[in-house]
C-alpha cells in the first residue's frame, strides 16, 4: 500500500513538473523540479482529489503550513499520515 | 486640461451602510471581519469574511426591482443616491449628456450566477428566470445607474480583478480632465461572498482562516470583503461655480502591467505605476503624506509593495504613513479601490489617517510606518492609493487635499 501511495504521488508530481516519474525521487525539492507556487497549489489539489483527503497547505506561507512540501519525500510521508488519520 | 474635483461619495461596506458609518469604522479602527452569516458556511473551509451585514436588498427594493438587481447593483444604486445627494449635483438633460458612468466590478453578478447554477445543476431545473442575463451582466450597475439618473454620456464597466476600481476611477478622471465630459460617476461594486465565489478563492490557498493582518509579521493571508463606493467627479471650475463642497482633488493616475506572472506581484510594475501617478499629478515624492496600500496581508504582496514604495518614493518612503484599510473592510476585490478612495478622502478632508489594524508585530522586511492599530490625526496634503491586480495589472491614483 505504501508503495502505491509513493507511486501515485510521484506520478502526480511528475505530470505537473512535466518530467519522467523516475526523476521524481524523494530527495527532490520543488525548485529542483521547476515547480513554482502555482504548480504546487495544483499538485496539492490533485493529491487531495486522488486520495480524498484535505491537505492543510497555505500557499501564502508554505513554511507555516502543517504539511511539509520541502521535498517529494516530505509530501509522500505527509500524505501517508493524512491517510492513516483518515483510517 | 481641467482640474478634477470629487464632490460626492457614497459607500456600502462591512463597516456599515453609508459614508459616515464607513468613516466612523475606519477612524475607530473597527474590524468588519467576522464569521460568515449571510450564507450557510457549512461546507466552507474559510469561515470568515467582511460581509456588509446590515445591507439587505429586500429592505430597500421592491420585488420587481430585486428580480433585476444583483447584490452589486443594489449596493451601487444605494451608494449612488448617497453620493449624488452629498454632491448636490443635478443631472438635467444638458449635464446628463455630458456625464460619464464608469463603474468597476471584477466578477459581475456572481450571486446571480451562483444561485442559477444551483438551480440548473443541483436542483436539475430546466428553466431559469427570464432576467438572469440582465441581472448578472457586469455592466448592470452602470446601466441601472445611468437609467435612474439620466446619465447619457460614455458608460461602461471596467474589470481588472483587484485593481478594477482604480482603473475605473482613473479612466473617469481622464475623461473629466480632458474635457471629454463635464462630470463622471465612478467607483466600484463587488460581492463574491456566495458559496461558489468563496470556494473559488479557497482554491488558491491564499486566504487566512483567522484574520487580516497586513504588514504584520504574523500575517497569513487575505480575507474577502464586499461593498461599493461611488464617487462623483466634476470639472473643478464647474464645481466651484456652483458652490459645491469639494471633498478632494484627483490629480494623477498611473497604470502599468508587470508582464510577468498571473498571480505573483512584481516590485517593478507596482513602483512604475506609483511613479507615473506622481509624475502625472506633478507631485514630488516628499509631498505624499499618506499611501492607502493595496496591503492584502499575503506574505508576498506586502513585502513586494513595501519594496515598491521604497523604489518609487526613495528616502520619502521612510516618513510617509502607509496603511491597509483592508484590515477593517476586507478585500472587496473589484470594489477595493473605491472603498479605499473613501479612506483617502477621509484622510485628506478630515485629517484622520486610518490605521492598519490587527498589527501584532513589525516585519523587518516591511519597515514602513504602517499606522499600526490606531488612527492618527494629521494634516495630509497629498496621498496615493495603490491597487495591484492578479495578472500583474497595477493602478495608482494620486489625490490632493482641496485647499480652496
Short mmCIF file of C-alpha atoms in Angstrom, two decimals:
data_model
loop_
_atom_site.label_atom_id
_atom_site.label_comp_id
_atom_site.label_asym_id
_atom_site.label_seq_id
_atom_site.Cartn_x
_atom_site.Cartn_y
_atom_site.Cartn_z
CA UNK A 1 0.00 0.00 0.00
CA UNK A 2 2.75 2.44 0.96
CA UNK A 3 4.46 1.86 -2.36
CA UNK A 4 1.19 2.59 -4.09
CA UNK A 5 0.94 5.92 -2.30
CA UNK A 6 4.51 6.84 -3.22
CA UNK A 7 3.97 5.87 -6.82
CA UNK A 8 0.69 7.74 -7.11
CA UNK A 9 2.06 10.94 -5.51
CA UNK A 10 5.18 10.75 -7.67
CA UNK A 11 3.07 10.35 -10.79
CA UNK A 12 1.01 13.42 -9.90
CA UNK A 13 4.13 15.49 -9.28
CA UNK A 14 5.80 14.20 -12.44
CA UNK A 15 2.80 15.13 -14.52
CA UNK A 16 2.74 18.66 -13.13
CA UNK A 17 6.51 19.09 -13.45
CA UNK A 18 6.46 17.58 -16.94
CA UNK A 19 9.30 15.18 -16.09
CA UNK A 20 9.66 11.42 -16.08
CA UNK A 21 8.21 9.75 -12.95
CA UNK A 22 11.58 8.09 -12.39
CA UNK A 23 13.13 11.55 -11.86
CA UNK A 24 10.75 12.34 -9.01
CA UNK A 25 12.93 10.93 -6.25
CA UNK A 26 12.20 11.50 -2.52
CA UNK A 27 15.09 13.96 -2.10
CA UNK A 28 13.90 16.31 -4.89
CA UNK A 29 12.79 19.82 -3.91
CA UNK A 30 10.08 21.77 -5.73
CA UNK A 31 12.77 24.10 -7.06
CA UNK A 32 14.78 21.21 -8.47
CA UNK A 33 11.67 20.03 -10.30
CA UNK A 34 11.00 23.51 -11.64
CA UNK A 35 7.71 23.88 -9.70
CA UNK A 36 6.52 27.40 -8.89
CA UNK A 37 3.94 28.31 -6.24
CA UNK A 38 1.01 27.92 -8.60
CA UNK A 39 2.20 24.47 -9.68
CA UNK A 40 2.45 23.41 -6.04
CA UNK A 41 -1.13 24.51 -5.38
CA UNK A 42 -2.21 22.41 -8.36
CA UNK A 43 -0.30 19.40 -7.05
CA UNK A 44 -1.87 19.76 -3.60
CA UNK A 45 -5.28 19.89 -5.26
CA UNK A 46 -4.56 16.85 -7.44
CA UNK A 47 -3.37 14.82 -4.45
CA UNK A 48 -6.45 15.80 -2.42
CA UNK A 49 -8.69 14.66 -5.26
CA UNK A 50 -6.76 11.43 -5.82
CA UNK A 51 -6.79 10.35 -2.16
CA UNK A 52 -9.93 12.12 -0.93
CA UNK A 53 -8.04 13.95 1.80
CA UNK A 54 -7.68 17.60 2.83
CA UNK A 55 -4.13 18.90 2.97
CA UNK A 56 -3.52 21.77 5.40
CA UNK A 57 -1.48 23.82 2.96
CA UNK A 58 -1.23 27.62 2.99
CA UNK A 59 0.32 28.90 -0.25
CA UNK A 60 0.74 32.26 1.36
CA UNK A 61 3.34 30.90 3.77
CA UNK A 62 4.26 27.29 2.93
CA UNK A 63 6.74 27.04 5.80
CA UNK A 64 3.93 27.84 8.22
CA UNK A 65 1.68 25.03 6.94
CA UNK A 66 1.22 21.82 8.92
CA UNK A 67 2.32 19.97 5.81
CA UNK A 68 5.86 19.53 4.58
CA UNK A 69 6.32 20.28 0.90
CA UNK A 70 10.05 20.93 1.04
CA UNK A 71 10.80 17.61 -0.69
CA UNK A 72 8.96 14.87 -2.57
CA UNK A 73 9.63 12.52 0.38
CA UNK A 74 8.05 15.04 2.76
CA UNK A 75 4.94 15.20 0.64
CA UNK A 76 4.68 11.40 0.46
CA UNK A 77 5.03 10.93 4.21
CA UNK A 78 2.56 13.77 4.83
CA UNK A 79 0.01 12.08 2.58
CA UNK A 80 0.56 8.76 4.38
CA UNK A 81 -0.02 10.44 7.74
CA UNK A 82 -3.25 12.00 6.50
CA UNK A 83 -4.41 8.64 5.09
CA UNK A 84 -3.65 6.94 8.42
CA UNK A 85 -5.61 9.62 10.30
CA UNK A 86 -8.47 9.15 7.90
CA UNK A 87 -8.40 5.42 8.77
CA UNK B 1 -6.82 70.18 -19.24
CA UNK B 2 -9.22 70.65 -16.35
CA UNK B 3 -8.70 70.03 -12.66
CA UNK B 4 -10.93 67.29 -11.28
CA UNK B 5 -12.92 67.61 -8.06
CA UNK B 6 -14.59 64.88 -6.04
CA UNK B 7 -17.87 66.35 -4.82
CA UNK B 8 -19.73 63.31 -3.55
CA UNK B 9 -19.18 59.83 -2.26
CA UNK B 10 -21.48 57.06 -1.17
CA UNK B 11 -20.39 53.84 0.49
CA UNK B 12 -21.63 50.38 1.43
CA UNK B 13 -19.10 48.23 3.27
CA UNK B 14 -18.68 45.79 6.13
CA UNK B 15 -18.17 48.85 8.32
CA UNK B 16 -21.75 49.90 7.63
CA UNK B 17 -24.10 51.33 5.06
CA UNK B 18 -23.38 54.96 4.30
CA UNK B 19 -20.31 57.13 4.13
CA UNK B 20 -20.41 58.15 7.79
CA UNK B 21 -20.59 54.55 9.01
CA UNK B 22 -17.60 53.66 6.82
CA UNK B 23 -15.63 56.68 8.04
CA UNK B 24 -16.51 56.02 11.67
CA UNK B 25 -15.34 52.41 11.36
CA UNK B 26 -12.05 53.50 9.76
CA UNK B 27 -11.46 56.19 12.39
CA UNK B 28 -12.25 53.81 15.26
CA UNK B 29 -10.10 51.06 13.81
CA UNK B 30 -13.13 48.78 13.89
CA UNK B 31 -12.83 45.34 12.30
CA UNK B 32 -15.65 44.49 9.91
CA UNK B 33 -14.40 40.91 9.53
CA UNK B 34 -16.27 38.15 11.34
CA UNK B 35 -17.92 34.75 10.99
CA UNK B 36 -19.82 34.34 7.71
CA UNK B 37 -23.53 34.78 8.45
CA UNK B 38 -25.25 35.86 5.23
CA UNK B 39 -24.81 32.43 3.65
CA UNK B 40 -24.59 28.92 5.09
CA UNK B 41 -20.87 28.34 5.85
CA UNK B 42 -21.40 24.59 6.32
CA UNK B 43 -19.11 23.28 3.56
CA UNK B 44 -16.70 26.23 3.55
CA UNK B 45 -13.15 25.83 4.80
CA UNK B 46 -12.74 29.59 5.19
CA UNK B 47 -15.46 30.70 7.57
CA UNK B 48 -14.68 34.42 7.96
CA UNK B 49 -15.29 37.42 5.70
CA UNK B 50 -16.10 41.11 5.81
CA UNK B 51 -19.80 40.92 4.95
CA UNK B 52 -21.88 44.08 4.62
CA UNK B 53 -24.21 42.58 7.20
CA UNK B 54 -26.58 45.48 7.55
CA UNK B 55 -27.12 45.78 3.79
CA UNK B 56 -30.20 43.77 2.87
CA UNK B 57 -31.56 44.42 -0.59
CA UNK B 58 -35.04 43.18 0.27
CA UNK B 59 -35.37 46.07 2.73
CA UNK B 60 -34.56 48.64 0.05
CA UNK B 61 -36.02 47.41 -3.23
CA UNK B 62 -39.39 46.05 -4.28
CA UNK B 63 -39.99 42.60 -5.69
CA UNK B 64 -39.81 43.68 -9.34
CA UNK B 65 -36.56 45.58 -8.77
CA UNK B 66 -34.98 42.65 -6.95
CA UNK B 67 -35.66 40.45 -9.98
CA UNK B 68 -33.35 42.76 -11.97
CA UNK B 69 -30.80 43.86 -9.36
CA UNK B 70 -27.97 41.57 -8.25
CA UNK B 71 -26.43 42.47 -4.88
CA UNK B 72 -23.74 44.51 -6.69
CA UNK B 73 -26.39 46.59 -8.46
CA UNK B 74 -28.35 47.05 -5.24
CA UNK B 75 -25.28 48.37 -3.45
CA UNK B 76 -24.32 50.60 -6.39
CA UNK B 77 -27.76 52.25 -6.58
CA UNK B 78 -27.76 52.94 -2.84
CA UNK B 79 -24.21 54.32 -2.86
CA UNK B 80 -25.04 56.44 -5.92
CA UNK B 81 -28.02 58.04 -4.18
CA UNK B 82 -25.82 58.97 -1.25
CA UNK B 83 -23.01 60.33 -3.47
CA UNK B 84 -25.40 62.40 -5.57
CA UNK B 85 -27.14 63.82 -2.53
CA UNK B 86 -23.85 64.87 -0.99
CA UNK B 87 -22.56 66.49 -4.17
CA UNK B 88 -25.83 68.35 -4.73
CA UNK B 89 -25.29 67.89 -8.47
CA UNK B 90 -28.46 67.99 -10.59
CA UNK B 91 -28.38 65.86 -13.71
CA UNK B 92 -30.59 67.85 -16.06
CA UNK B 93 -30.63 66.83 -19.71
CA UNK B 94 -27.68 69.02 -20.71
CA UNK B 95 -25.44 67.72 -17.93
CA UNK B 96 -26.74 64.16 -18.34
CA UNK B 97 -25.48 64.20 -21.93
CA UNK B 98 -22.05 65.31 -20.66
CA UNK B 99 -21.71 62.82 -17.77
CA UNK B 100 -19.78 59.55 -17.92
CA UNK B 101 -20.63 56.43 -15.90
CA UNK B 102 -17.59 54.21 -15.39
CA UNK B 103 -18.02 51.62 -12.66
CA UNK B 104 -15.84 48.65 -11.83
CA UNK B 105 -16.68 45.10 -10.95
CA UNK B 106 -14.22 42.25 -11.20
CA UNK B 107 -16.75 39.41 -11.20
CA UNK B 108 -20.10 40.92 -12.15
CA UNK B 109 -23.29 39.50 -10.68
CA UNK B 110 -21.70 36.46 -9.09
CA UNK B 111 -24.56 35.87 -6.64
CA UNK B 112 -26.93 35.60 -9.60
CA UNK B 113 -24.62 33.12 -11.36
CA UNK B 114 -24.24 31.08 -8.19
CA UNK B 115 -27.98 30.90 -7.46
CA UNK B 116 -28.86 29.93 -11.01
CA UNK B 117 -26.11 27.37 -11.48
CA UNK B 118 -27.54 25.78 -8.35
CA UNK B 119 -30.97 25.83 -9.98
CA UNK B 120 -29.88 24.11 -13.18
CA UNK B 121 -27.14 21.80 -11.92
CA UNK B 122 -28.12 20.90 -8.37
CA UNK B 123 -31.88 21.21 -8.50
CA UNK B 124 -31.94 19.90 -12.09
CA UNK B 125 -34.41 22.59 -13.21
CA UNK B 126 -34.54 23.06 -16.94
CA UNK B 127 -35.52 26.70 -16.90
CA UNK B 128 -34.38 29.89 -15.13
CA UNK B 129 -35.98 33.27 -14.64
CA UNK B 130 -36.00 35.42 -17.83
CA UNK B 131 -33.95 38.24 -16.23
CA UNK B 132 -30.84 36.26 -15.28
CA UNK B 133 -28.68 37.77 -18.01
CA UNK B 134 -29.61 41.45 -17.43
CA UNK B 135 -29.19 40.78 -13.70
CA UNK B 136 -25.74 39.13 -13.83
CA UNK B 137 -24.07 41.14 -16.60
CA UNK B 138 -21.08 43.13 -15.40
CA UNK B 139 -22.46 46.39 -16.80
CA UNK B 140 -25.79 46.08 -14.95
CA UNK B 141 -24.73 48.54 -12.19
CA UNK B 142 -23.58 51.05 -14.84
CA UNK B 143 -26.77 50.71 -16.84
CA UNK B 144 -29.15 50.84 -13.87
CA UNK B 145 -27.44 53.99 -12.55
CA UNK B 146 -27.44 55.64 -15.97
CA UNK B 147 -31.14 54.83 -16.41
CA UNK B 148 -32.18 56.03 -12.96
CA UNK B 149 -30.21 59.30 -13.11
CA UNK B 150 -30.43 60.10 -16.82
CA UNK B 151 -26.71 59.83 -17.49
CA UNK B 152 -26.33 59.67 -21.27
CA UNK B 153 -22.60 60.17 -21.81
CA UNK B 154 -19.95 57.44 -22.24
CA UNK B 155 -20.69 54.50 -19.96
CA UNK B 156 -19.11 51.10 -19.39
CA UNK B 157 -17.84 48.72 -16.76
CA UNK B 158 -14.19 48.03 -16.02
CA UNK B 159 -12.83 44.67 -14.89
CA UNK B 160 -9.23 44.17 -13.79
CA UNK B 161 -9.57 41.96 -10.70
CA UNK B 162 -8.36 43.75 -7.57
CA UNK B 163 -7.37 46.90 -9.49
CA UNK B 164 -10.78 47.35 -11.17
CA UNK B 165 -11.91 50.35 -9.12
CA UNK B 166 -8.67 52.27 -9.54
CA UNK B 167 -8.72 51.68 -13.28
CA UNK B 168 -12.35 52.87 -13.42
CA UNK B 169 -11.71 55.97 -11.31
CA UNK B 170 -8.53 56.69 -13.28
CA UNK B 171 -10.41 56.48 -16.55
CA UNK B 172 -13.24 58.70 -15.30
CA UNK B 173 -10.62 61.16 -14.07
CA UNK B 174 -9.02 61.25 -17.53
CA UNK B 175 -12.40 61.86 -19.17
CA UNK B 176 -13.16 64.84 -16.96
CA UNK B 177 -9.64 66.21 -17.11
CA UNK B 178 -9.51 66.09 -20.90
CA UNK B 179 -12.86 67.82 -21.29
CA UNK B 180 -14.48 64.76 -22.88
CA UNK B 181 -17.21 65.08 -20.22
CA UNK B 182 -18.13 67.61 -17.54
CA UNK B 183 -18.84 65.10 -14.80
CA UNK B 184 -18.41 61.40 -14.11
CA UNK B 185 -19.99 58.83 -11.85
CA UNK B 186 -17.36 56.25 -10.97
CA UNK B 187 -16.23 53.71 -8.39
CA UNK B 188 -16.66 50.00 -7.94
CA UNK B 189 -19.08 47.41 -6.65
CA UNK B 190 -18.49 43.77 -5.76
CA UNK B 191 -19.73 40.82 -3.83
CA UNK B 192 -18.08 37.45 -4.30
CA UNK B 193 -19.41 36.28 -0.93
CA UNK B 194 -21.60 33.50 -2.28
CA UNK B 195 -20.81 29.79 -1.89
CA UNK B 196 -19.17 29.34 -5.30
CA UNK B 197 -17.29 32.63 -5.06
CA UNK B 198 -15.72 31.78 -1.72
CA UNK B 199 -14.98 28.22 -2.84
CA UNK B 200 -13.09 29.59 -5.86
CA UNK B 201 -10.97 31.80 -3.62
CA UNK B 202 -10.36 28.92 -1.20
CA UNK B 203 -8.84 27.05 -4.12
CA UNK B 204 -5.93 29.48 -4.39
CA UNK B 205 -4.94 28.79 -0.75
CA UNK B 206 -4.01 32.38 -0.02
CA UNK B 207 -6.87 33.07 2.39
CA UNK B 208 -6.48 33.44 6.12
CA UNK B 209 -8.71 31.36 8.38
CA UNK B 210 -8.32 33.68 11.35
CA UNK B 211 -7.96 37.33 10.30
CA UNK B 212 -6.45 40.01 8.08
CA UNK B 213 -3.15 41.36 9.41
CA UNK B 214 -1.49 43.43 6.67
CA UNK B 215 2.20 44.20 7.15
CA UNK B 216 2.26 42.38 10.49
CA UNK B 217 4.96 39.74 10.95
CA UNK B 218 2.28 37.14 11.71
CA UNK B 219 0.10 37.81 8.62
CA UNK B 220 -1.14 34.66 6.93
CA UNK B 221 -3.35 35.66 4.05
CA UNK B 222 -6.21 37.74 2.78
CA UNK B 223 -9.83 37.96 3.91
CA UNK B 224 -12.60 38.59 1.39
CA UNK B 225 -14.94 41.53 1.74
CA UNK B 226 -17.74 43.09 -0.26
CA UNK B 227 -19.16 46.53 -0.84
CA UNK B 228 -19.40 49.52 -3.10
CA UNK B 229 -18.27 53.11 -3.24
CA UNK B 230 -19.47 55.60 -5.84
CA UNK B 231 -17.70 58.92 -6.43
CA UNK B 232 -18.98 61.97 -8.25
CA UNK B 233 -16.21 63.67 -10.22
CA UNK B 234 -16.66 67.13 -11.72
CA UNK B 235 -14.64 69.66 -13.59
CA UNK B 236 -13.17 71.78 -10.81
CA UNK B 237 -14.26 75.09 -12.34
CA UNK B 238 -17.86 73.91 -12.65
CA UNK B 239 -17.89 72.53 -9.12
CA UNK B 240 -16.57 75.83 -7.78
CA UNK B 241 -19.01 77.83 -9.84
CA UNK B 242 -22.00 76.03 -8.36
CA UNK B 243 -20.55 76.30 -4.86
CA UNK B 244 -20.13 72.56 -4.35
CA UNK B 245 -18.39 71.24 -1.28
CA UNK B 246 -15.15 69.85 -2.71
CA UNK B 247 -14.02 66.72 -0.86
CA UNK B 248 -10.65 66.42 -2.58
CA UNK B 249 -8.96 66.55 -5.94
CA UNK B 250 -7.87 63.66 -8.12
CA UNK B 251 -4.57 64.83 -9.53
CA UNK B 252 -2.95 61.86 -11.24
CA UNK B 253 -3.26 58.28 -12.41
CA UNK B 254 -0.62 55.69 -13.19
CA UNK B 255 -1.23 52.25 -14.66
CA UNK B 256 1.20 49.53 -15.70
CA UNK B 257 1.40 45.80 -16.40
CA UNK B 258 4.06 43.58 -14.87
CA UNK B 259 4.02 41.26 -17.90
CA UNK B 260 5.42 38.62 -15.58
CA UNK B 261 3.16 36.27 -13.59
CA UNK B 262 -0.56 35.51 -13.41
CA UNK B 263 -0.67 35.71 -9.60
CA UNK B 264 2.65 36.82 -8.10
CA UNK B 265 3.19 40.59 -7.84
CA UNK B 266 6.33 42.36 -9.07
CA UNK B 267 8.17 45.27 -7.48
CA UNK B 268 8.98 46.99 -10.74
CA UNK B 269 5.47 47.19 -12.20
CA UNK B 270 4.00 48.45 -8.93
CA UNK B 271 6.73 51.05 -8.48
CA UNK B 272 6.35 52.28 -12.06
CA UNK B 273 2.62 52.79 -11.53
CA UNK B 274 3.31 54.92 -8.44
CA UNK B 275 5.98 56.94 -10.24
CA UNK B 276 3.72 57.56 -13.23
CA UNK B 277 0.87 58.67 -10.93
CA UNK B 278 3.20 61.10 -9.17
CA UNK B 279 4.52 62.49 -12.45
CA UNK B 280 1.00 62.77 -13.87
CA UNK B 281 -0.03 64.72 -10.77
CA UNK B 282 3.07 66.92 -10.76
CA UNK B 283 3.63 65.63 -7.24
CA UNK B 284 7.05 65.21 -5.64
CA UNK B 285 7.59 62.06 -3.52
CA UNK B 286 8.13 64.10 -0.37
CA UNK B 287 4.76 65.81 -0.77
CA UNK B 288 2.97 62.49 -0.22
CA UNK B 289 1.71 62.29 3.35
CA UNK B 290 -0.32 59.09 3.12
CA UNK B 291 -0.48 55.96 0.97
CA UNK B 292 -3.51 53.72 1.14
CA UNK B 293 -1.74 50.46 0.41
CA UNK B 294 -3.01 47.52 -1.58
CA UNK B 295 -1.97 45.62 1.58
CA UNK B 296 -3.74 42.29 1.12
CA UNK B 297 -1.92 40.63 4.06
CA UNK B 298 -0.47 37.88 1.93
CA UNK B 299 3.17 37.31 2.66
CA UNK B 300 4.25 38.20 -0.85
CA UNK B 301 2.06 41.23 -1.62
CA UNK B 302 3.00 43.19 1.48
CA UNK B 303 6.72 42.54 1.08
CA UNK B 304 6.62 43.42 -2.62
CA UNK B 305 4.54 46.53 -2.01
CA UNK B 306 6.90 47.82 0.67
CA UNK B 307 9.82 47.42 -1.72
CA UNK B 308 7.87 49.14 -4.49
CA UNK B 309 7.01 52.09 -2.22
CA UNK B 310 10.72 52.47 -1.41
CA UNK B 311 11.65 52.28 -5.07
CA UNK B 312 9.06 54.88 -6.11
CA UNK B 313 9.39 57.33 -3.24
CA UNK B 314 13.06 56.98 -2.36
CA UNK B 315 14.01 58.49 1.03
CA UNK B 316 10.47 59.92 1.42
CA UNK B 317 9.23 56.33 1.92
CA UNK B 318 10.71 56.30 5.41
CA UNK B 319 8.42 59.17 6.52
CA UNK B 320 5.15 58.52 4.69
CA UNK B 321 2.20 56.99 6.54
CA UNK B 322 1.09 53.75 4.84
CA UNK B 323 -1.98 51.84 5.91
CA UNK B 324 -4.06 48.95 4.65
CA UNK B 325 -7.72 49.53 5.41
CA UNK B 326 -8.42 46.00 4.13
CA UNK B 327 -7.68 45.05 7.74
CA UNK B 328 -11.09 46.60 8.53
CA UNK B 329 -13.30 46.32 5.41
CA UNK B 330 -11.69 43.19 3.98
CA UNK B 331 -10.62 42.74 0.39
CA UNK B 332 -13.59 43.82 -1.69
CA UNK B 333 -11.82 42.78 -4.95
CA UNK B 334 -13.28 44.97 -7.73
CA UNK B 335 -14.66 47.45 -5.19
CA UNK B 336 -11.46 47.63 -3.13
CA UNK B 337 -10.02 50.76 -4.73
CA UNK B 338 -13.30 52.64 -4.36
CA UNK B 339 -13.67 51.78 -0.65
CA UNK B 340 -10.05 52.85 -0.26
CA UNK B 341 -10.58 56.11 -2.18
CA UNK B 342 -13.15 56.85 0.54
CA UNK B 343 -10.46 56.25 3.17
CA UNK B 344 -8.13 58.63 1.32
CA UNK B 345 -10.81 61.32 1.10
CA UNK B 346 -11.36 60.99 4.85
CA UNK B 347 -7.63 61.46 5.47
CA UNK B 348 -7.46 64.50 3.18
CA UNK B 349 -10.73 66.13 4.17
CA UNK B 350 -10.88 65.37 7.87
CA UNK B 351 -7.24 64.96 8.82
CA UNK B 352 -7.78 61.43 10.13
CA UNK B 353 -5.39 58.79 8.80
CA UNK B 354 -7.00 55.34 9.03
CA UNK B 355 -4.88 52.67 10.70
CA UNK B 356 -3.72 49.19 9.77
CA UNK B 357 -5.42 47.19 12.48
CA UNK B 358 -4.56 43.70 13.80
CA UNK B 359 -0.92 44.72 13.81
CA UNK B 360 0.81 42.36 16.23
CA UNK B 361 4.50 42.75 15.40
CA UNK B 362 6.55 44.66 12.84
CA UNK B 363 8.03 42.74 9.94
CA UNK B 364 11.66 43.75 9.30
CA UNK B 365 11.06 43.22 5.59
CA UNK B 366 8.38 45.95 5.66
CA UNK B 367 9.84 48.57 7.99
CA UNK B 368 7.41 51.35 6.99
CA UNK B 369 5.17 53.50 9.20
CA UNK B 370 2.04 51.39 8.80
CA UNK B 371 -0.05 53.45 11.25
CA UNK B 372 -0.48 50.41 13.48
CA UNK B 373 -3.84 49.78 15.16
CA UNK B 374 -4.90 53.36 15.94
CA UNK B 375 -5.97 56.14 13.57
CA UNK B 376 -3.81 59.24 13.60
CA UNK B 377 -4.75 62.88 13.39
CA UNK B 378 -2.54 64.54 10.81
CA UNK B 379 -2.88 67.06 8.01
CA UNK B 380 -2.43 65.23 4.74
CA UNK B 381 -1.99 67.39 1.64
CA UNK B 382 -1.32 64.65 -0.88
CA UNK B 383 -1.96 60.92 -0.99
CA UNK B 384 -1.63 57.86 -3.19
CA UNK B 385 -3.93 54.84 -3.36
CA UNK B 386 -2.46 51.59 -4.64
CA UNK B 387 -4.19 48.66 -6.32
CA UNK B 388 -2.30 45.70 -7.77
CA UNK B 389 -4.32 43.02 -9.51
CA UNK B 390 -3.72 39.35 -10.18
CA UNK B 391 -2.35 39.19 -13.68
CA UNK B 392 0.11 41.97 -12.85
CA UNK B 393 -2.15 44.94 -13.63
CA UNK B 394 -1.33 47.92 -11.42
CA UNK B 395 -3.31 51.13 -10.95
CA UNK B 396 -2.40 54.02 -8.67
CA UNK B 397 -4.40 57.19 -8.03
CA UNK B 398 -2.90 60.45 -6.74
CA UNK B 399 -5.10 62.75 -4.65
CA UNK B 400 -4.69 66.26 -3.25
CA UNK B 401 -6.39 67.94 -0.35
CA UNK B 402 -8.65 70.78 -1.53
CA UNK B 403 -7.30 73.97 -0.09
CA UNK B 404 -9.85 76.27 -1.71
#
